[in-house]
Coordinates of C-alpha atoms in Angstrom, one line a residue:
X681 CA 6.4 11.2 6.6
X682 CA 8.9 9.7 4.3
X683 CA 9.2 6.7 6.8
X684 CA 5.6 5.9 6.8
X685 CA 5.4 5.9 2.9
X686 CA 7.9 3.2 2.8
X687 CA 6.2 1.3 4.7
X688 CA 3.3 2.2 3.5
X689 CA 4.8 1.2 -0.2
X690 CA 6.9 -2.4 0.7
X691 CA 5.5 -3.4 3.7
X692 CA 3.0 -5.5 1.7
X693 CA 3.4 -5.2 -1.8
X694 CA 7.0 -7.3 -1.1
X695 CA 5.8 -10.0 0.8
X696 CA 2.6 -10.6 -1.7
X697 CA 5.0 -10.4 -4.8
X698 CA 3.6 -8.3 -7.3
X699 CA 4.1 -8.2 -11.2
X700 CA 4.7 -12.2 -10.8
X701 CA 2.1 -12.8 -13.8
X702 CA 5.3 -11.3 -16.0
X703 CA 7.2 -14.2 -15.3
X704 CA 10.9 -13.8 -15.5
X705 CA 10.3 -10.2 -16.1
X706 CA 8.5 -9.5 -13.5
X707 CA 11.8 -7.2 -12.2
X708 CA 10.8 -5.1 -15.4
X709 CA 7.2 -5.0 -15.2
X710 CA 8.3 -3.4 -11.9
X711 CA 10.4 -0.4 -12.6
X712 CA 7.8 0.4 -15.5
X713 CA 5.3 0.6 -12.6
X714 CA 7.6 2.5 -10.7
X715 CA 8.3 4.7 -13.0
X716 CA 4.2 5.7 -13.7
X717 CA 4.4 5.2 -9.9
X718 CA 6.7 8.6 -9.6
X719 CA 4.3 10.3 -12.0
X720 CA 1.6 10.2 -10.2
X721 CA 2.7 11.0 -7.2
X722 CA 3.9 14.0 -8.2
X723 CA 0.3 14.7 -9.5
X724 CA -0.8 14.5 -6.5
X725 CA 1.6 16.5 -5.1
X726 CA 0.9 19.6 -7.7
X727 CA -2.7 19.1 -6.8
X728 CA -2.1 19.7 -3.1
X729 CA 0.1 22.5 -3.6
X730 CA -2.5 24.3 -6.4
X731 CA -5.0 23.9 -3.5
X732 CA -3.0 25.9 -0.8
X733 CA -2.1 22.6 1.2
X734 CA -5.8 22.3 2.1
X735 CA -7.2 18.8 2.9
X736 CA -8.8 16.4 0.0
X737 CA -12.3 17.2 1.1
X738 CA -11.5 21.2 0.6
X739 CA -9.7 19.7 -2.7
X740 CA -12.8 18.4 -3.9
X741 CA -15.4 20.8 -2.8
X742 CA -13.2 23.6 -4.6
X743 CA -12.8 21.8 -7.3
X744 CA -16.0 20.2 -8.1
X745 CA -18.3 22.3 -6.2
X746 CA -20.5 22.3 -3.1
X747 CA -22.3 19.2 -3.7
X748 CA -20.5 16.8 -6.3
X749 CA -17.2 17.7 -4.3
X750 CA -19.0 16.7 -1.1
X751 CA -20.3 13.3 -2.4
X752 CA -17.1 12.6 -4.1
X753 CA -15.6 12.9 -0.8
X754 CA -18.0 10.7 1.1
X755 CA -17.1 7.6 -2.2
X756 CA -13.4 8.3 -0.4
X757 CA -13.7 8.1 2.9
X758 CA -15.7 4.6 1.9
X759 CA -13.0 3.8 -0.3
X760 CA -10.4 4.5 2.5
X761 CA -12.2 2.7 4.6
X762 CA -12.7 -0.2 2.1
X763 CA -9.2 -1.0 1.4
X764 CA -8.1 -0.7 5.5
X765 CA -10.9 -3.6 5.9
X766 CA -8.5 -5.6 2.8
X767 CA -5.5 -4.8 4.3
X768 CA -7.0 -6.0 7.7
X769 CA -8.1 -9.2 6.1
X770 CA -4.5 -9.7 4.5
X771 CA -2.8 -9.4 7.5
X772 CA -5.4 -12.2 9.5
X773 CA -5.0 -14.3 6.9
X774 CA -1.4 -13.8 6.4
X775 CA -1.1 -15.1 10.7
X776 CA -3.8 -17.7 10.2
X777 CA -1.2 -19.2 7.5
X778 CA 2.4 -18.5 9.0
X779 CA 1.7 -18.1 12.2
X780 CA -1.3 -19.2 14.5
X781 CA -3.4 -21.5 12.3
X782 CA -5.7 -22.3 15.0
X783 CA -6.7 -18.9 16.3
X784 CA -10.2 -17.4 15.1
X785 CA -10.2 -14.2 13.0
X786 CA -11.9 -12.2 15.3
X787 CA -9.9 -12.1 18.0
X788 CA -7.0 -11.6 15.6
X789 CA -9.6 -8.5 14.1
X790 CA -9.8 -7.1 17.5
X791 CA -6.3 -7.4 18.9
X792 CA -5.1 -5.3 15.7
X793 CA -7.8 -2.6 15.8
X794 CA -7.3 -2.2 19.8
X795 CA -3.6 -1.3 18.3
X796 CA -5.4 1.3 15.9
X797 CA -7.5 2.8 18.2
X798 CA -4.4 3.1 20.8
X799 CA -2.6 4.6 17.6
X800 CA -5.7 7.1 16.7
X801 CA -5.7 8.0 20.7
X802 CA -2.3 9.6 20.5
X803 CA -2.9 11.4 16.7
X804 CA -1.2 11.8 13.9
X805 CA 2.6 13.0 15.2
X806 CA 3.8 10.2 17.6
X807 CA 2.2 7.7 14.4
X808 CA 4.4 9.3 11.8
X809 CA 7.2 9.6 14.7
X810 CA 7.3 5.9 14.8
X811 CA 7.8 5.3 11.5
X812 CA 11.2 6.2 11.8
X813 CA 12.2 3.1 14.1
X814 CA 9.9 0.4 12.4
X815 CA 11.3 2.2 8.9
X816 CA 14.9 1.3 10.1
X817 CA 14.0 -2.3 10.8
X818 CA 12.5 -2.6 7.5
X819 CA 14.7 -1.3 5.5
X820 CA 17.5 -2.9 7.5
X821 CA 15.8 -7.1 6.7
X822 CA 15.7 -5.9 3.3
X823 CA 18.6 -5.4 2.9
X824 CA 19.6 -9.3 4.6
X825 CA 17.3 -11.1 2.8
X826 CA 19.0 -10.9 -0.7
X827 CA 22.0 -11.1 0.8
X828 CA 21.1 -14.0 2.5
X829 CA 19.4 -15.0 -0.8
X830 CA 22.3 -14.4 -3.1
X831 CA 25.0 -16.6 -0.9
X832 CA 22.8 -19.4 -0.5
X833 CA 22.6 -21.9 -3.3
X834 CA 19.1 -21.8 -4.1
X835 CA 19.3 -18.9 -6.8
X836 CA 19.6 -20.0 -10.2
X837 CA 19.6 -17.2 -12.7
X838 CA 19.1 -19.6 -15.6
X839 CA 15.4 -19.2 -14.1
X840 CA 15.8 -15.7 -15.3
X841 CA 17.8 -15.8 -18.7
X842 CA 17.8 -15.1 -21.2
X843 CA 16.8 -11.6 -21.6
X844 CA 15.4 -11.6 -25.3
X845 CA 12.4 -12.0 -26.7
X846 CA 10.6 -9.5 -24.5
X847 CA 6.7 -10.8 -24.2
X848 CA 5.5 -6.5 -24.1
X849 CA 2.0 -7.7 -23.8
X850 CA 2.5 -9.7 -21.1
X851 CA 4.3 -7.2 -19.4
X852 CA 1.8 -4.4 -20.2
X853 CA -1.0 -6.6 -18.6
X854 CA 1.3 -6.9 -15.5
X855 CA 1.4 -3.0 -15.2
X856 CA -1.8 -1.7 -16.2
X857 CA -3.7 -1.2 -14.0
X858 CA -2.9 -3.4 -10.9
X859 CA 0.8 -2.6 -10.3
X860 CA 0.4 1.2 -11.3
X861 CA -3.0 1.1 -8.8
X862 CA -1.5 -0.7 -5.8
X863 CA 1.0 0.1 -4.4
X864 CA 1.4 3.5 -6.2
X865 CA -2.0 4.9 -7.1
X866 CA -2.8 4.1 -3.1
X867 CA 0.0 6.8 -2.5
X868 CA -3.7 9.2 -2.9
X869 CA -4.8 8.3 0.2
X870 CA -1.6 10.9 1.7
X871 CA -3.6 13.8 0.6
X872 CA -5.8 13.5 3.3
X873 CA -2.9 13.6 5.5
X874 CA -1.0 16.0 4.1
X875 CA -2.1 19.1 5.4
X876 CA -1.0 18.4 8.8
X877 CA 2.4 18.0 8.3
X878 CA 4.1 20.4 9.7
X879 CA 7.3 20.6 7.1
X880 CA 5.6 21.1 3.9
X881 CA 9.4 21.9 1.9
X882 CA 10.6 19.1 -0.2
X883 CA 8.1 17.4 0.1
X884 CA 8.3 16.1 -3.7
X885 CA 11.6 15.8 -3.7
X886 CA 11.9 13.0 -0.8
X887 CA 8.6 11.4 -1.8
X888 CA 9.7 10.6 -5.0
X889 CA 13.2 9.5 -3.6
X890 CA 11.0 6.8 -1.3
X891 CA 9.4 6.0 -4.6
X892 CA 12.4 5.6 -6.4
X893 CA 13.7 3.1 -3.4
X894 CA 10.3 1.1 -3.7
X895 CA 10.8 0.7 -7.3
X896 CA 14.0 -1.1 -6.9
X897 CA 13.4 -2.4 -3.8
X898 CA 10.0 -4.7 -5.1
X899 CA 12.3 -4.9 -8.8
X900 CA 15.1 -6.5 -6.9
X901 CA 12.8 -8.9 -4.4
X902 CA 10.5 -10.3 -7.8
X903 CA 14.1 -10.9 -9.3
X904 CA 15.0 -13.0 -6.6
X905 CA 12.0 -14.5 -5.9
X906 CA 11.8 -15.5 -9.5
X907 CA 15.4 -17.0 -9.6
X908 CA 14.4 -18.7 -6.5
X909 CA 10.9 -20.2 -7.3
X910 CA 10.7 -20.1 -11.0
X911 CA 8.9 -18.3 -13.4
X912 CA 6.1 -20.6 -13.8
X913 CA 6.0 -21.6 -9.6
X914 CA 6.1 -18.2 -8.1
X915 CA 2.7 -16.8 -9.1
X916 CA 0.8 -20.1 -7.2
X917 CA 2.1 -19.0 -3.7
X918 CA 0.0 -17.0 -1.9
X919 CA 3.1 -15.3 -0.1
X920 CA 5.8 -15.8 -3.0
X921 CA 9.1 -14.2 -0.6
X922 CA 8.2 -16.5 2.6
X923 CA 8.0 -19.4 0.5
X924 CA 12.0 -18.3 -0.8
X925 CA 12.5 -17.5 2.6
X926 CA 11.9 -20.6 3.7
X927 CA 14.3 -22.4 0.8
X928 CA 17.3 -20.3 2.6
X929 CA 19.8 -22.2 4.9
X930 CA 23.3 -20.7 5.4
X931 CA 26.1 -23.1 6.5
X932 CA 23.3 -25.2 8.4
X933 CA 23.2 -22.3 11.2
X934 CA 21.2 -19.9 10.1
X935 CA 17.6 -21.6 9.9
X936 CA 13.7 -20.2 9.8
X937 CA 14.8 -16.6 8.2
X938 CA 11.3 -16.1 7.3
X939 CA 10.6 -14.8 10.2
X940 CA 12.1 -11.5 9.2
X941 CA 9.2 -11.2 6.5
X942 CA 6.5 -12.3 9.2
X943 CA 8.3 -8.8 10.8
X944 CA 8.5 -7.0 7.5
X945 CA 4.7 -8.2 6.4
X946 CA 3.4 -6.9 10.2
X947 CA 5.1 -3.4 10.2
X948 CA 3.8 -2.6 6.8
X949 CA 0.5 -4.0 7.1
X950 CA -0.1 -2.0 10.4
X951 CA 1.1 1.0 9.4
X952 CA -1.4 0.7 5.7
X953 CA -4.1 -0.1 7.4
X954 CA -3.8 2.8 9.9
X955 CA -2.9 5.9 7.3
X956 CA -6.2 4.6 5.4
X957 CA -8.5 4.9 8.8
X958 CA -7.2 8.1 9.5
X959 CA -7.6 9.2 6.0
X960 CA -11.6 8.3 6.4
X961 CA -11.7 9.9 9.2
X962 CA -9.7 12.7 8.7
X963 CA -12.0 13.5 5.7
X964 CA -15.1 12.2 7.1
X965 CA -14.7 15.1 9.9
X966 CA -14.1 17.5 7.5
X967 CA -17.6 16.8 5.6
X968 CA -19.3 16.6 8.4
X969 CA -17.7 19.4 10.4
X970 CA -20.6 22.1 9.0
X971 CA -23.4 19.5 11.2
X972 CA -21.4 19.5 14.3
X973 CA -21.9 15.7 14.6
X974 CA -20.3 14.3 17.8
X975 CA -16.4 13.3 16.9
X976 CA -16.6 10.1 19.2
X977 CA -19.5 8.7 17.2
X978 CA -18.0 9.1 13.7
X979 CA -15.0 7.6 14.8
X980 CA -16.6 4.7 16.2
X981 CA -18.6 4.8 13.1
X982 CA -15.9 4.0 10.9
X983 CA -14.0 2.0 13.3
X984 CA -17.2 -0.2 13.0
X985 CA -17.5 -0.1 9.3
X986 CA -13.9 -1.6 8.9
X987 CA -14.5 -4.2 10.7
X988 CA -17.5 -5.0 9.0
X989 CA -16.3 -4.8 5.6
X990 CA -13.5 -6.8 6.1
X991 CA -16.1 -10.1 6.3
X992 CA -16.9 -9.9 2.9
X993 CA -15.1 -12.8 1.1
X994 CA -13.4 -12.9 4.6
X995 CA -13.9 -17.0 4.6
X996 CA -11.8 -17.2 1.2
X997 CA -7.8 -16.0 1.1
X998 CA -8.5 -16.8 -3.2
X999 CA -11.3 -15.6 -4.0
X1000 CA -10.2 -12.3 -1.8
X1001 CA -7.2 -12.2 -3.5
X1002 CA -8.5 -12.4 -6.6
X1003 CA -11.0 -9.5 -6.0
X1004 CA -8.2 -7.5 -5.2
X1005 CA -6.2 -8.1 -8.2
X1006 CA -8.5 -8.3 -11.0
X1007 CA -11.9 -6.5 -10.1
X1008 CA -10.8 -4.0 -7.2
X1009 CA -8.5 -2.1 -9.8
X1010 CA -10.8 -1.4 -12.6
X1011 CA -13.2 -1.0 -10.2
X1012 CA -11.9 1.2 -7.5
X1013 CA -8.6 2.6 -7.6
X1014 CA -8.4 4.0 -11.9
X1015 CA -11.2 5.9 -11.0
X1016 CA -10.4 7.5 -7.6
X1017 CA -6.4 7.1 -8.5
X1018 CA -5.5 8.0 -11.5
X1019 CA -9.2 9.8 -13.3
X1020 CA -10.7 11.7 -10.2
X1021 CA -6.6 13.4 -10.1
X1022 CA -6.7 13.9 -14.1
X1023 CA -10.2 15.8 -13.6
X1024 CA -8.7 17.8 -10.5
X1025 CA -5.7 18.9 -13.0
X1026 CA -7.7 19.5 -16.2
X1027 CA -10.2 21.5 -14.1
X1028 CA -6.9 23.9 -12.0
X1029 CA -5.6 24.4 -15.8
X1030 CA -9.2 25.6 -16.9
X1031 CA -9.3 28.1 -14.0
X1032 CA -5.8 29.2 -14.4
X1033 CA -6.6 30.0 -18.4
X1034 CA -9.8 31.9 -17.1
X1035 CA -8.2 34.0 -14.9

């Protein structure tokens, strides 16, 4: 599982460039998210183990009672289902852009959820099994690109000196809430997954090592990006490390590198927008298990419901991007990532005193 949350973590959050609005100290505005980052995991981690490993909708229900725990759980599985439809329209956009300008959304749409539904029709264990290869590939282009980045002579660290006269509110608008909420806070989503793991030791322990990784992983990659692209450049891209990518030749041989974040951008995208569909429908079954509805049709049903939510604002990558960034936060992901956990935890410690 460790595999699938660092792709789950970089696979997008890299290539989009996140905390650029810091500027040169965007690296910063990073390991402070990171850091928050850890903390909530880990809250979500003491959640699931208080709750005997059950799954989020068993979470809830115990937590919040029959009813409010059942309709806080049906919010989720739209949520989940929500942000795979954003994730889906990042990654069409994303080819449209790079890759094949010419060919329709749909049929991009379609091609990926075929993959999806293939995944789903094989569960849960060959998905996470996979994660290990695509993990390796990853991990191994991230670790290129900087080199590739630092010999070339495109990297000029006056873009990034000097380090004084720290702009905290700046930094502090960078964190809170969009770089805590994504890709962190989105780290919720595992505790509908959770329970059918089969090692359940350590589980903290490697998670927040994968965190730890991400942290200076996306610190290292906004650093370069910055010292590539400049401060007051980087933030108008809409993919800030193709774009540096692309300013990369080595010796005149090595030519069109981006490609390995076209690679890096795919694997992660895939493998976010298919944790969040089985979250919905991992939960969804579970709230609907007690009216025997057929399986077949609530899968379909939520198949179907991604797709549709993933036309709105479909037509505009900046408006959509926008949305994400500014309104979807506040909006969305403090409530069901950060206060729906801090209720959960402040409800466990009122039980534990009553007892």
């Amino acid at each position: 599982m460790q595999f699938v949350m660092v792709l789950f973590l970089l696979g997008s959050a890299i290539i989009l460039g996140l905390g650029l609005d810091a500027g040169e100290y965007s690296w910063l505005a990073n390991l402070l998210a990171g850091i928050m980052g850890l903390f909530l995991f880990n809250l979500y981690i003491y959640i699931w183990n208080e709750n005997r490993h059950q799954g989020l909708n068993h979470i809830l229900t115990a937590q919040f009672g029959k009813h409010l725990g059942f309709i806080i759980s049906v919010i989720y599985i739209f949520y989940f289902a929500y942000i795979a439809s954003r994730v889906l329209n990042d990654i069409v956009h994303f080819i449209n852009s790079t890759l094949l300008h010419n060919m329709h959304p749909f049929f991009i749409k379609f091609t990926i959820f075929l993959i999806i539904i293939y995944t789903y029709s094989k569960g849960l264990e060959p998905f996470v099994r996979s994660a290990v290869i695509f993990g390796f590939v990853t991990i191994l282009f991230l670790l290129l690109i900087p080199f590739f980045i630092v010999l070339s002579s495109n990297f000029h660290i006056d873009y990034i000196l000097p380090f004084h006269s720290l702009d905290v509110n700046k930094i502090i608008k960078s964190v809170f809430p969009t770089l805590v909420t994504f890709p962190y806070g989105e780290l919720v989503v595992f505790l509908a997954l959770l329970p059918f793991l089969k090692e359940k030791k350590a589980l903290s322990k490697g998670g927040s090592i994968v965190i730890i990784l991400s942290m200076f992983l996306l610190s290292i990659f906004s650093f370069l990006t910055i010292g590539v692209l400049h401060p007051d450049l980087a933030k108008s891209y809409s993919y800030p490390l193709v774009t540096t990518i692309e300013h990369i030749g080595l010796i005149g041989f090595f030519q069109r590198l981006d490609i390995m974040a076209v690679i890096i951008f795919m694997i992660g995208c895939y493998f976010k927008i298919t944790v969040f569909t089985f979250a919905a429908i991992f939960v969804a079954k579970d709230c609907m298990n007690k009216w025997k509805v057929n399986d077949n049709g609530l899968v379909s049903s939520i198949f179907i419901a991604i797709i549709a939510l993933s036309y709105l604002y479909s037509d505009n990558n900046s408006l959509h991007v926008k949305i994400g960034l500014e309104l979807i936060p506040a909006l969305l992901h403090v409530p069901l990532q950060i206060v729906v956990p801090l209720l959960i935890v402040m409800i466990i410690f009122m039980k534990g005193k009553s007892k």
